[in-house]
Short mmCIF file of C-alpha atoms in Angstrom, two decimals:
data_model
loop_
_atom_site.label_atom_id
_atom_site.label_comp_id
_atom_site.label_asym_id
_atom_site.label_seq_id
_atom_site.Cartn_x
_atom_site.Cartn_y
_atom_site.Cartn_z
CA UNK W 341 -122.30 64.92 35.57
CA UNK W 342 -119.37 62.43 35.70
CA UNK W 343 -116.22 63.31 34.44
CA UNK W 344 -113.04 60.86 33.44
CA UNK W 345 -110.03 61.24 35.60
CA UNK W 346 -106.84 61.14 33.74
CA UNK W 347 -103.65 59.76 35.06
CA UNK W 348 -99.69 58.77 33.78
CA UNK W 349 -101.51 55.89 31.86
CA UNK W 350 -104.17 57.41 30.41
CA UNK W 351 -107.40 57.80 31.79
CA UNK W 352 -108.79 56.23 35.01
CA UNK W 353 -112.83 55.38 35.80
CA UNK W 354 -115.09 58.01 35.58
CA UNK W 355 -115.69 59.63 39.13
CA UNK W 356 -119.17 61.18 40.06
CA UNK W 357 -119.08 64.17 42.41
CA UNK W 358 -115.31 64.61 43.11
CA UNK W 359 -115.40 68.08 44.30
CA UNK W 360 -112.43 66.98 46.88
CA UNK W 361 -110.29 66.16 44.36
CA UNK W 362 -110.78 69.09 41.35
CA UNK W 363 -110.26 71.64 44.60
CA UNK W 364 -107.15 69.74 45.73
CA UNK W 365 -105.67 69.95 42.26
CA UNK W 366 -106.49 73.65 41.76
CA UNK W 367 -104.93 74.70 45.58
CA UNK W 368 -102.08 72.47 44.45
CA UNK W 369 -101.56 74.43 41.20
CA UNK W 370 -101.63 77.47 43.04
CA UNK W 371 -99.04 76.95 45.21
CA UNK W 372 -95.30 78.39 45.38
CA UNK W 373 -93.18 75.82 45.88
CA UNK W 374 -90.55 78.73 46.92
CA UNK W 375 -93.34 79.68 50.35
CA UNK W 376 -92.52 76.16 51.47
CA UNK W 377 -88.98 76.09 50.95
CA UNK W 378 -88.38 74.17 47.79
CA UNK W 379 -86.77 74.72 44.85
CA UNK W 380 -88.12 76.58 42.32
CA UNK W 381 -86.59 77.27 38.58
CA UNK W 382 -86.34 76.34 34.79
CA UNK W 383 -86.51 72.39 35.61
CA UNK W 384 -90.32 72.49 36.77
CA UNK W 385 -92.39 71.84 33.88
CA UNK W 386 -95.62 73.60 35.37
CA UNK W 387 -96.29 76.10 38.41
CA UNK W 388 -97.58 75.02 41.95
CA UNK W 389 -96.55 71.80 43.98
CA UNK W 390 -95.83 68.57 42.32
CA UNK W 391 -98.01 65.85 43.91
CA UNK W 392 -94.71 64.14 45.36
CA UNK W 393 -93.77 67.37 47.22
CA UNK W 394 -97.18 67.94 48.57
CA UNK W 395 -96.98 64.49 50.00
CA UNK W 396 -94.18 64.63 51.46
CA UNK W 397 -95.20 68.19 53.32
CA UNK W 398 -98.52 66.91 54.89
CA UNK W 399 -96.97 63.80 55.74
CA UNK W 400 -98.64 60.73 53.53
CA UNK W 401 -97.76 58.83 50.75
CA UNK W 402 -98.23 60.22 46.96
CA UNK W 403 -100.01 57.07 45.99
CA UNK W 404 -102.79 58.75 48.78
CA UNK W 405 -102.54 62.19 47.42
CA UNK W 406 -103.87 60.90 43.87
CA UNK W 407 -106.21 58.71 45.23
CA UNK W 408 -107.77 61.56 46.76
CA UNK W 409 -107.10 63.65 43.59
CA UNK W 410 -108.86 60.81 41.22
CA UNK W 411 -111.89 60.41 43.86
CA UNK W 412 -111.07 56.82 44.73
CA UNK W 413 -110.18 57.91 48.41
CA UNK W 414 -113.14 59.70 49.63
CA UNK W 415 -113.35 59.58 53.68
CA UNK W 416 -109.85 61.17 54.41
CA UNK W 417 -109.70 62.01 58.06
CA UNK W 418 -109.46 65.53 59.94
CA UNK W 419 -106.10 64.55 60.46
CA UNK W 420 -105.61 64.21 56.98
CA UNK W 421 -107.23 67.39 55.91
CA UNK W 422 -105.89 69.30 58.46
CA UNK W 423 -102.26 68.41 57.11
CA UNK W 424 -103.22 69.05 53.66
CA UNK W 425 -104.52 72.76 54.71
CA UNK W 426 -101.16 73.22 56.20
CA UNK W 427 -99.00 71.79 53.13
CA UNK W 428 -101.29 73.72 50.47
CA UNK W 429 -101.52 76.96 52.69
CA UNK W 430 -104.95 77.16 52.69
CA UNK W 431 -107.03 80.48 54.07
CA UNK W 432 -109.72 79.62 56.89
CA UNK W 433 -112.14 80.00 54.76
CA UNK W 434 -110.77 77.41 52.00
CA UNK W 435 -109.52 75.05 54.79
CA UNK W 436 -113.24 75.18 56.14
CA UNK W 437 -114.43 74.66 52.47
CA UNK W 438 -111.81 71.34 51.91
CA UNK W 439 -113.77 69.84 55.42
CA UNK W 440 -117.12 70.34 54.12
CA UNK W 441 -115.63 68.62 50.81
CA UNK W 442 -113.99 66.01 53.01
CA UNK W 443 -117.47 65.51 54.69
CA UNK W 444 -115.98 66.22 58.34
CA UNK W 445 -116.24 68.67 61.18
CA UNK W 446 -114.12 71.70 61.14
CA UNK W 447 -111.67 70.98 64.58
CA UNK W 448 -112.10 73.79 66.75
CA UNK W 449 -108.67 75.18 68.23
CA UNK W 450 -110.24 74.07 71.74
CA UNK W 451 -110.57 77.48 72.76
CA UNK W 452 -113.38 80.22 73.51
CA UNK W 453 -112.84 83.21 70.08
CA UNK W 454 -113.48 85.96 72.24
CA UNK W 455 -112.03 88.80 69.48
CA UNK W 456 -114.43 91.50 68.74
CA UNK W 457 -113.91 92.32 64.83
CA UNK W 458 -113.99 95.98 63.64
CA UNK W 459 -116.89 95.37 62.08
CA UNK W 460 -119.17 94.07 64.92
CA UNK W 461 -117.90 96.92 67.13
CA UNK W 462 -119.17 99.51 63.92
CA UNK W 463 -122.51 97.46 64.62
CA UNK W 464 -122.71 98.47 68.16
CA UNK W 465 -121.96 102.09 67.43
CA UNK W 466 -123.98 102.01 64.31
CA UNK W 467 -127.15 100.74 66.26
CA UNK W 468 -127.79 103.51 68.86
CA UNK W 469 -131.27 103.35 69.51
CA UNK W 470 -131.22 99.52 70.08
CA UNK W 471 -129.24 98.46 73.23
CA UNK W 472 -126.81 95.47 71.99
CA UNK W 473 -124.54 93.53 73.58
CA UNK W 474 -121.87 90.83 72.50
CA UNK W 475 -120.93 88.01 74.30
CA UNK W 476 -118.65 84.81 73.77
CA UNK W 477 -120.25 81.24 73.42
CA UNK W 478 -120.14 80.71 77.18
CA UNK W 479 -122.06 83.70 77.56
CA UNK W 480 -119.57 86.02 78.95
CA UNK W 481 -119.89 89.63 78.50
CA UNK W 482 -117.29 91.35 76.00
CA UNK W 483 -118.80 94.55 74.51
CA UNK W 484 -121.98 96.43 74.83
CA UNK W 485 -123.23 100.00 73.42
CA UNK W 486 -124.21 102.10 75.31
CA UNK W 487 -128.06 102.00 75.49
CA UNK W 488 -127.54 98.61 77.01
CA UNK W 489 -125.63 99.84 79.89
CA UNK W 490 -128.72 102.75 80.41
CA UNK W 491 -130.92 99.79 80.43
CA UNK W 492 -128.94 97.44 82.34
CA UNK W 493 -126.41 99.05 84.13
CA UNK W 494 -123.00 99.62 83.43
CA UNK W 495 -121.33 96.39 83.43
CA UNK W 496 -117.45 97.95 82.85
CA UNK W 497 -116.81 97.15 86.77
CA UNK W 498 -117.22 93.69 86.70
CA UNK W 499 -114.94 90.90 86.33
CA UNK W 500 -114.59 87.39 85.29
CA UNK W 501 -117.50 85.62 85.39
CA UNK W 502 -119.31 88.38 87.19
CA UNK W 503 -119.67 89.33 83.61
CA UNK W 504 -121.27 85.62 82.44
CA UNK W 505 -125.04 85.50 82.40
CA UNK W 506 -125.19 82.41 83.62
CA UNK W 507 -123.26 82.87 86.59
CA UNK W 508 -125.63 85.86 87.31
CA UNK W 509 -128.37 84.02 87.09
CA UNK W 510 -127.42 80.82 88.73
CA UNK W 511 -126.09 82.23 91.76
CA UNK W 512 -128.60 84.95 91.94
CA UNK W 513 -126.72 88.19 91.41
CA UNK W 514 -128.51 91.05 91.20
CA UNK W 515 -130.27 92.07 88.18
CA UNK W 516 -132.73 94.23 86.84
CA UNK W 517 -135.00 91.10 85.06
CA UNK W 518 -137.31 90.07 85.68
CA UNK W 519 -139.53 87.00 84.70
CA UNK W 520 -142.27 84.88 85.62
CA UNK W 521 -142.22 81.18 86.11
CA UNK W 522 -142.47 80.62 82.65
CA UNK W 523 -139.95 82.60 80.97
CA UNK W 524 -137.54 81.35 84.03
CA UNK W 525 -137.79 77.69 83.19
CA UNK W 526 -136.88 78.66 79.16
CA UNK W 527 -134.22 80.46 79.83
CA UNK W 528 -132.58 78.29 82.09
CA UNK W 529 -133.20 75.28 80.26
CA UNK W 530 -132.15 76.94 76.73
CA UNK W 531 -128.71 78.62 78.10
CA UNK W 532 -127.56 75.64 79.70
CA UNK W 533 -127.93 73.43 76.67
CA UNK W 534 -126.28 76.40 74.56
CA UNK W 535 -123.03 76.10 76.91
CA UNK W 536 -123.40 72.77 76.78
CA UNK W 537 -122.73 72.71 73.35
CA UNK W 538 -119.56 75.04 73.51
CA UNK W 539 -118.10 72.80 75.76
CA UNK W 540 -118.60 70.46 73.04
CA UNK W 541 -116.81 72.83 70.45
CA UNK W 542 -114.33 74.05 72.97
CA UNK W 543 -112.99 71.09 75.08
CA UNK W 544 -109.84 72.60 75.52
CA UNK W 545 -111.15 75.77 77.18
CA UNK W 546 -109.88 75.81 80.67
CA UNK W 547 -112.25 78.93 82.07
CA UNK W 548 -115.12 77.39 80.15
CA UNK W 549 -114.39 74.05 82.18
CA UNK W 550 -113.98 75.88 85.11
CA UNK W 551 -117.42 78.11 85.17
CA UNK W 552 -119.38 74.68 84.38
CA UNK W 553 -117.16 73.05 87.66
CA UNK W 554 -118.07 75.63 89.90
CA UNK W 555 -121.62 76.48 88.81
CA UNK W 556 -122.54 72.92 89.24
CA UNK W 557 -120.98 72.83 92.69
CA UNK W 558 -122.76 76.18 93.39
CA UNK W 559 -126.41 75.42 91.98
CA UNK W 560 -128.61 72.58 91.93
CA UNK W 561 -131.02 73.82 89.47
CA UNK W 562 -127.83 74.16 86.96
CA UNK W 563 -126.72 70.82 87.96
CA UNK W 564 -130.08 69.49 87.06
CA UNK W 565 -130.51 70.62 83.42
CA UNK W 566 -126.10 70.13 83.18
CA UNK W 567 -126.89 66.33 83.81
CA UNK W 568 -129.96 66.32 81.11
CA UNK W 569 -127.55 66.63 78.78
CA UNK W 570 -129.25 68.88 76.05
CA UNK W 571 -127.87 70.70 73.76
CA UNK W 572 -129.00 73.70 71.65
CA UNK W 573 -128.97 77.17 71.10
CA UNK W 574 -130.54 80.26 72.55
CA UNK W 575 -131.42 82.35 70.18
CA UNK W 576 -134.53 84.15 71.40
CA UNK W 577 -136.28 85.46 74.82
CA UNK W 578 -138.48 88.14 76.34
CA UNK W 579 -137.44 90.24 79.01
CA UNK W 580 -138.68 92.75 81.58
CA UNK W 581 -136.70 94.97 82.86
CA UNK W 582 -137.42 97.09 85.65
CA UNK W 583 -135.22 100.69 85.65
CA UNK W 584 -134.93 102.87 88.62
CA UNK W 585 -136.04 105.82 86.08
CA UNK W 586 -138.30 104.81 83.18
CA UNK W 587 -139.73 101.85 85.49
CA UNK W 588 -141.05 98.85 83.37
CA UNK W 589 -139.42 97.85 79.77
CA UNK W 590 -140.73 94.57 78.21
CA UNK W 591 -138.86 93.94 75.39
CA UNK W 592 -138.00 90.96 72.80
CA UNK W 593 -134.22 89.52 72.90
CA UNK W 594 -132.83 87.75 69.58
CA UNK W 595 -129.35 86.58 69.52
CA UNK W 596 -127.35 86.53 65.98
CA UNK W 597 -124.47 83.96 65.96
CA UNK W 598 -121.62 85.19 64.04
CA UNK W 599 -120.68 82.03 61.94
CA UNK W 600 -116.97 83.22 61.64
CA UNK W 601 -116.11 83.86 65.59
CA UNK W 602 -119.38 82.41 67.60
CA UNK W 603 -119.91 85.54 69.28
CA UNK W 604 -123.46 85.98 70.34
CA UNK W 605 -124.73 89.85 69.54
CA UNK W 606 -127.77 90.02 71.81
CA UNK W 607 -130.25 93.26 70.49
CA UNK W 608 -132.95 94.53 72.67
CA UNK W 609 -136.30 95.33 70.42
CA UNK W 610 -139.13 96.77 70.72
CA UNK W 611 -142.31 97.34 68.39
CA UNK W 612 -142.47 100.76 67.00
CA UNK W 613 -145.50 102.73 68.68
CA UNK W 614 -145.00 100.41 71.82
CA UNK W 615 -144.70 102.27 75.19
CA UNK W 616 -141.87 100.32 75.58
CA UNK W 617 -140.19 101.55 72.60
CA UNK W 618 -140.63 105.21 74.22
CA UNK W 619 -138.68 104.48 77.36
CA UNK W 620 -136.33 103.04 74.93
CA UNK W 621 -136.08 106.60 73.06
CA UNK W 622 -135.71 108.20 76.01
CA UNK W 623 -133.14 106.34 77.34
CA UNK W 624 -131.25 106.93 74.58
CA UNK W 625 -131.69 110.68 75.08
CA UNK W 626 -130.97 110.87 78.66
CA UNK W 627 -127.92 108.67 78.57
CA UNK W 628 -125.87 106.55 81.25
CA UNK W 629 -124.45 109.85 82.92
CA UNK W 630 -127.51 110.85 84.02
CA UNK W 631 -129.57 107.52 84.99
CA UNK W 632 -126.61 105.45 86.31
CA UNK W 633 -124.29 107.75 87.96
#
């Protein structure tokens, strides 16, 4: 439903969906002109920023600011919206709600989030009979619980990308999966469009630039696929892993993106009753000490 847009002179064309504008005028309400400095007191007729002062904090004019206000500016660039998110003080999850208004991309900072929040690591210890694993979007190891090192090892010894799976896989470190022809070609094919696309989101990245550098230098099947230029996500995968204890584990591998940070959380599944799911269980009795010392 259309609604009028009132300015000093009375009331401008009606406007159709001007979400942009109604949430720029309530963050602008909000705001304390005292948190950026400016004078606050009995001469300001109404809380929050006058449109004048928000204008001159993000750096435009104030005949802009009410264009975008009334709806008759509606394509403002990231540059634009970025500078209002600074001026208004906007949380990260209001300024990525004003670039979904704004109809453009949320800027990454350029580089890989590799922080772990409190409440993915309560995941990992909350989920002890499923092995789990988190890694960042270039596929680098961070945390793991520990059912995944019983069933893959312990992984605290390595380093750097000794720790990224597609630096394993590429330059054929060792490993304890295993796949057929099949599941090879999917793999490789889905994980290097995935980093592909966190270049993408992460230009700025130096270590990401650097593992794409060498592992094209290092492997011609990864410079293959890197020059198809797919992109995508990997989000799913069977696996077979063969343990020096329990012996063969086929499981199913689903990867959850966390929207917030872009960690991948990797969990290792198997269907109740399976015999699969029984070397799982024991695993999970016996323990890393044991199997892995």
């Amino acid at each position: 439903m259309s609604e009028p847009v009132h300015t000093a002179q009375g009331t401008h064309a009606t406007t159709g969906d001007n979400r942009l504008g109604r949430a720029l005028r309530r963050w602008r309400d909000r705001a304390d002109p005292a948190d950026s400095g400016l004078p606050t007191g009995r001469r300001r007729r109404a809380a929050g920023l006058r449109r004048e002062e928000l204008a001159a904090l993000a750096g435009m004019s104030v005949d802009y600011v009410i264009r975008l206000e009334q709806g008759r500016a509606t394509s403002p660039s990231g540059q634009v919206l970025t500078a209002l998110a600074r001026a208004l003080r906007l949380s990260e999850e209001e300024r990525r709600h004003l670039f979904l208004l704004g109809g453009r991309a949320l800027p990454d900072s350029g580089q890989l989030p590799t922080r772990v929040s409190p409440g993915m690591r309560r995941l990992l210890e909350q989920l002890p009979g499923t092995p789990v694993s988190v890694y960042d979007a270039a596929w680098t190891l961070l945390e793991w619980n520990p059912l995944f090192a019983a069933l893959m090892g312990d992984p605290s010894h390595r380093q750097g990308w000794e720790r990224n799976v597609l630096w394993q896989h590429f330059t054929g470190q060792p490993t304890p999966v295993r796949q057929h022809a099949e599941q090879e070609a999917h793999f490789e094919a889905a994980t290097v469009a995935d980093l592909r696309t966190a270049t993408a989101r992460y230009p700025s990245d130096p270590a990401l630039r650097g593992l794409v550098a060498e592992l094209c230098r290092r492997s011609p099947a990864f410079l293959r696929l890197w020059e198809e230029h797919a992109v995508g996500r990997h989000t799913r995968a069977s696996k077979t892993v063969e343990h020096p204890e329990v012996g063969t584990v086929a499981l199913d591998c689903d990867v959850l993106i966390a929207p917030d940070s872009d960690l991948r959380v990797v969990l290792y599944t198997a269907a109740k009753g399976t015999d699969a799911a029984e070397k799982l269980a024991l695993l999970n009795v016996v323990g890393l000490q044991r199997l892995w010392a």
